[in-house]
Amino acid sequence: MGLSYAEENYLKAILKLSGSPDGTVSTNAIAAQLDTSAASVTDMLKKLSDKELITYQRYKGASLSEEGQRVATSLLRKHRLWEVFLVQSLGMTWDEVHEIAEELEHIQSDRLIERLDNFLGHPKFDPHGDPIPNKQGRYTLRAQIPLSTLVSGQSGMIIGVKEDDSPFLKHLNDKGLSIGKIVRVLTIDEYDHGLLLRMEGDDVVLSGQVADHILVKPVA
């Protein structure tokens, strides 16, 4: 089935947004995710429904069909493998790779992606800590919590981020924060929930909002 880039992007957006028990995503949520109008979303959902890639109910939203789930998961797999390649093999930083991977994910070559996966050593997570689906569409999951939930005196290893937009990642770069770094919470501001962290002997101040978008694994 030949799909346009736009159709593939819609399927991936629905996959990313689906969180309810039945996986239904509202039209407005899709519009916000793709920065487009609700009317445009409705038109596209009708097309995807006609192709049996989604189940669409007016005023309720859309959920992926089995085939739609397969296509969207494949796109996500390609996107995240390309991000690993760009960072690991080309030396790009984690804030540079998302938009390039958005283009590369549409390459239609299963053979290329399997070669890429083999070349990279079958990575389980991308440079932002997001799980990479394997060839069968299965993910490796791990326990992770927002940095903002740690208490004073508790430490955590950064293993992911909730946001992968460039300004946010550049902000973390400026703070010296990246995947694998261990931080210890020194104090928490009661008013705005800002954190004073200790990392590799240096103190780092972080807003509560930023801390909420950093994922950590508690360490002793």
Tab-separated table of C-alpha atoms in Angstrom:
chain	number	residue	atom	x	y	z
A	1	MET	CA	0.000	0.000	0.000
A	2	GLY	CA	1.554	3.275	-1.122
A	3	LEU	CA	1.146	6.047	1.434
A	4	SER	CA	2.079	9.708	1.263
A	5	TYR	CA	4.456	11.246	3.791
A	6	ALA	CA	1.500	13.117	5.267
A	7	GLU	CA	-0.504	9.912	5.743
A	8	GLU	CA	2.450	8.225	7.419
A	9	ASN	CA	2.961	11.239	9.696
A	10	TYR	CA	-0.672	11.057	10.797
A	11	LEU	CA	-0.369	7.378	11.656
A	12	LYS	CA	2.775	8.018	13.687
A	13	ALA	CA	1.108	10.939	15.481
A	14	ILE	CA	-1.865	8.761	16.458
A	15	LEU	CA	0.507	6.085	17.743
A	16	LYS	CA	2.412	8.655	19.791
A	17	LEU	CA	-0.741	10.189	21.251
A	18	SER	CA	-2.694	7.007	21.940
A	19	GLY	CA	-2.870	6.470	25.677
A	20	SER	CA	-6.468	5.598	26.493
A	21	PRO	CA	-7.504	1.953	26.954
A	22	ASP	CA	-8.971	1.795	23.453
A	23	GLY	CA	-6.176	3.889	21.927
A	24	THR	CA	-8.578	6.567	20.694
A	25	VAL	CA	-7.067	9.985	19.957
A	26	SER	CA	-9.166	13.128	19.551
A	27	THR	CA	-9.141	15.244	16.409
A	28	ASN	CA	-7.989	18.279	18.385
A	29	ALA	CA	-5.056	16.379	19.899
A	30	ILE	CA	-3.896	15.303	16.439
A	31	ALA	CA	-4.288	18.868	15.137
A	32	ALA	CA	-2.145	20.202	17.988
A	33	GLN	CA	0.487	17.509	17.501
A	34	LEU	CA	0.817	18.185	13.760
A	35	ASP	CA	0.205	21.957	14.013
A	36	THR	CA	-2.701	21.929	11.566
A	37	SER	CA	-6.432	22.649	11.604
A	38	ALA	CA	-9.103	20.321	12.945
A	39	ALA	CA	-10.807	20.428	9.542
A	40	SER	CA	-7.643	19.183	7.816
A	41	VAL	CA	-7.333	16.411	10.378
A	42	THR	CA	-10.933	15.311	9.784
A	43	ASP	CA	-10.319	15.101	6.022
A	44	MET	CA	-7.182	13.004	6.505
A	45	LEU	CA	-8.818	10.695	9.041
A	46	LYS	CA	-11.562	9.918	6.542
A	47	LYS	CA	-8.912	8.979	3.952
A	48	LEU	CA	-7.060	6.765	6.413
A	49	SER	CA	-10.333	5.159	7.452
A	50	ASP	CA	-11.136	4.390	3.806
A	51	LYS	CA	-7.754	2.646	3.573
A	52	GLU	CA	-8.616	0.661	6.725
A	53	LEU	CA	-5.591	2.017	8.578
A	54	ILE	CA	-7.658	3.543	11.372
A	55	THR	CA	-11.060	3.315	12.985
A	56	TYR	CA	-12.630	6.768	12.929
A	57	GLN	CA	-15.709	7.953	14.779
A	58	ARG	CA	-16.902	11.498	14.331
A	59	TYR	CA	-16.762	13.571	17.547
A	60	LYS	CA	-14.830	10.787	19.273
A	61	GLY	CA	-11.577	10.406	17.378
A	62	ALA	CA	-9.418	7.778	15.750
A	63	SER	CA	-7.589	4.617	16.723
A	64	LEU	CA	-5.151	2.564	14.684
A	65	SER	CA	-6.211	-0.649	12.991
A	66	GLU	CA	-3.858	-3.624	13.134
A	67	GLU	CA	-2.322	-2.600	9.806
A	68	GLY	CA	-2.160	1.046	10.873
A	69	GLN	CA	-0.380	-0.017	14.060
A	70	ARG	CA	2.138	-2.001	12.012
A	71	VAL	CA	2.872	0.913	9.674
A	72	ALA	CA	3.173	3.445	12.502
A	73	THR	CA	5.436	1.188	14.577
A	74	SER	CA	7.662	0.595	11.556
A	75	LEU	CA	7.998	4.361	11.063
A	76	LEU	CA	8.877	4.820	14.709
A	77	ARG	CA	11.472	2.043	14.482
A	78	LYS	CA	13.109	3.637	11.436
A	79	HIS	CA	13.048	7.114	12.967
A	80	ARG	CA	14.753	6.041	16.169
A	81	LEU	CA	17.332	3.838	14.428
A	82	TRP	CA	18.278	6.773	12.191
A	83	GLU	CA	18.661	8.974	15.262
A	84	VAL	CA	21.083	6.446	16.772
A	85	PHE	CA	23.038	6.350	13.513
A	86	LEU	CA	23.270	10.127	13.264
A	87	VAL	CA	24.572	10.432	16.823
A	88	GLN	CA	26.668	7.266	17.066
A	89	SER	CA	28.183	7.181	13.588
A	90	LEU	CA	28.112	10.787	12.386
A	91	GLY	CA	28.808	12.482	15.714
A	92	MET	CA	25.732	14.689	15.687
A	93	THR	CA	24.240	15.901	18.972
A	94	TRP	CA	20.887	14.752	20.319
A	95	ASP	CA	19.305	18.141	19.594
A	96	GLU	CA	20.237	17.990	15.885
A	97	VAL	CA	18.844	14.660	14.769
A	98	HIS	CA	15.047	14.723	15.112
A	99	GLU	CA	14.179	16.711	11.986
A	100	ILE	CA	16.660	14.772	9.833
A	101	ALA	CA	15.263	11.464	11.097
A	102	GLU	CA	11.777	12.759	10.246
A	103	GLU	CA	12.869	12.741	6.596
A	104	LEU	CA	14.858	9.496	6.653
A	105	GLU	CA	12.039	7.502	8.272
A	106	HIS	CA	10.045	7.578	5.024
A	107	ILE	CA	12.650	5.578	3.074
A	108	GLN	CA	10.897	2.406	1.940
A	109	SER	CA	13.539	-0.312	2.248
A	110	ASP	CA	13.191	-3.079	4.818
A	111	ARG	CA	16.583	-4.432	3.775
A	112	LEU	CA	18.260	-1.096	4.494
A	113	ILE	CA	16.676	-0.833	7.948
A	114	GLU	CA	17.708	-4.367	8.910
A	115	ARG	CA	21.264	-3.638	7.730
A	116	LEU	CA	21.175	-0.420	9.755
A	117	ASP	CA	19.950	-2.256	12.851
A	118	ASN	CA	22.711	-4.865	12.479
A	119	PHE	CA	25.344	-2.172	11.919
A	120	LEU	CA	24.315	-0.332	15.082
A	121	GLY	CA	24.313	-3.494	17.194
A	122	HIS	CA	20.551	-3.741	17.669
A	123	PRO	CA	20.108	-0.754	20.009
A	124	LYS	CA	17.173	-0.859	22.434
A	125	PHE	CA	16.898	2.915	22.968
A	126	ASP	CA	17.457	6.035	20.876
A	127	PRO	CA	19.624	9.053	21.903
A	128	HIS	CA	16.669	10.552	23.793
A	129	GLY	CA	16.037	7.386	25.787
A	130	ASP	CA	12.968	6.314	23.807
A	131	PRO	CA	12.567	2.551	23.224
A	132	ILE	CA	13.191	1.279	19.694
A	133	PRO	CA	10.691	-1.362	18.516
A	134	ASN	CA	12.334	-4.504	17.177
A	135	LYS	CA	11.476	-6.098	13.831
A	136	GLN	CA	8.417	-7.743	15.413
A	137	GLY	CA	7.218	-4.406	16.827
A	138	ARG	CA	8.050	-5.231	20.446
A	139	TYR	CA	9.594	-2.678	22.801
A	140	THR	CA	12.089	-3.016	25.640
A	141	LEU	CA	10.518	-1.258	28.626
A	142	ARG	CA	12.232	-0.099	31.799
A	143	ALA	CA	11.294	1.619	35.041
A	144	GLN	CA	11.644	5.393	34.804
A	145	ILE	CA	10.236	8.367	36.683
A	146	PRO	CA	10.344	12.149	36.194
A	147	LEU	CA	13.299	13.858	37.847
A	148	SER	CA	10.772	16.149	39.527
A	149	THR	CA	9.497	13.248	41.661
A	150	LEU	CA	12.809	12.673	43.446
A	151	VAL	CA	13.097	14.003	46.994
A	152	SER	CA	15.957	15.878	48.644
A	153	GLY	CA	18.965	13.618	49.064
A	154	GLN	CA	17.839	11.171	46.378
A	155	SER	CA	19.908	10.466	43.255
A	156	GLY	CA	18.942	9.352	39.774
A	157	MET	CA	20.549	8.485	36.446
A	158	ILE	CA	19.157	10.351	33.445
A	159	ILE	CA	17.816	7.747	31.014
A	160	GLY	CA	15.409	9.743	28.833
A	161	VAL	CA	13.438	12.893	28.113
A	162	LYS	CA	9.761	13.493	27.429
A	163	GLU	CA	10.475	16.210	24.858
A	164	ASP	CA	12.853	15.945	21.910
A	165	ASP	CA	12.493	19.436	20.444
A	166	SER	CA	15.771	21.231	19.800
A	167	PRO	CA	15.356	24.240	22.172
A	168	PHE	CA	14.649	21.948	25.143
A	169	LEU	CA	17.609	19.679	24.383
A	170	LYS	CA	19.912	22.673	23.865
A	171	HIS	CA	18.806	23.957	27.269
A	172	LEU	CA	19.844	20.629	28.800
A	173	ASN	CA	23.149	20.802	26.927
A	174	ASP	CA	23.778	24.236	28.437
A	175	LYS	CA	23.179	22.724	31.876
A	176	GLY	CA	25.528	19.821	31.121
A	177	LEU	CA	22.687	17.300	31.386
A	178	SER	CA	22.611	14.261	29.111
A	179	ILE	CA	21.764	10.565	29.027
A	180	GLY	CA	23.805	8.602	31.562
A	181	LYS	CA	24.552	11.512	33.905
A	182	ILE	CA	23.832	10.949	37.605
A	183	VAL	CA	22.303	13.826	39.542
A	184	ARG	CA	21.570	14.214	43.251
A	185	VAL	CA	18.787	16.460	44.519
A	186	LEU	CA	20.131	18.888	47.108
A	187	THR	CA	17.090	21.111	47.676
A	188	ILE	CA	13.609	21.631	46.247
A	189	ASP	CA	12.011	25.087	46.147
A	190	GLU	CA	8.587	24.857	47.796
A	191	TYR	CA	7.180	27.719	45.701
A	192	ASP	CA	8.035	26.787	42.108
A	193	HIS	CA	9.425	23.250	42.658
A	194	GLY	CA	12.770	24.250	41.186
A	195	LEU	CA	15.644	21.885	41.961
A	196	LEU	CA	19.217	22.437	43.082
A	197	LEU	CA	21.161	19.432	41.806
A	198	ARG	CA	24.680	18.137	42.327
A	199	MET	CA	26.267	16.567	39.249
A	200	GLU	CA	29.894	15.502	39.024
A	201	GLY	CA	30.824	17.918	41.787
A	202	ASP	CA	29.018	20.902	40.263
A	203	ASP	CA	25.714	22.459	41.294
A	204	VAL	CA	22.958	22.808	38.675
A	205	VAL	CA	19.734	24.792	39.072
A	206	LEU	CA	16.726	23.441	37.191
A	207	SER	CA	13.128	24.645	36.989
A	208	GLY	CA	10.373	22.318	38.106
A	209	GLN	CA	8.908	22.307	34.582
A	210	VAL	CA	12.178	21.186	33.004
A	211	ALA	CA	12.727	18.566	35.715
A	212	ASP	CA	9.288	17.129	34.971
A	213	HIS	CA	10.417	16.428	31.376
A	214	ILE	CA	13.587	14.559	32.343
A	215	LEU	CA	13.280	10.831	33.043
A	216	VAL	CA	15.549	9.122	35.550
A	217	LYS	CA	16.227	5.762	37.146
A	218	PRO	CA	16.698	6.115	40.935
A	219	VAL	CA	20.143	5.013	42.136
A	220	ALA	CA	21.521	4.446	45.610
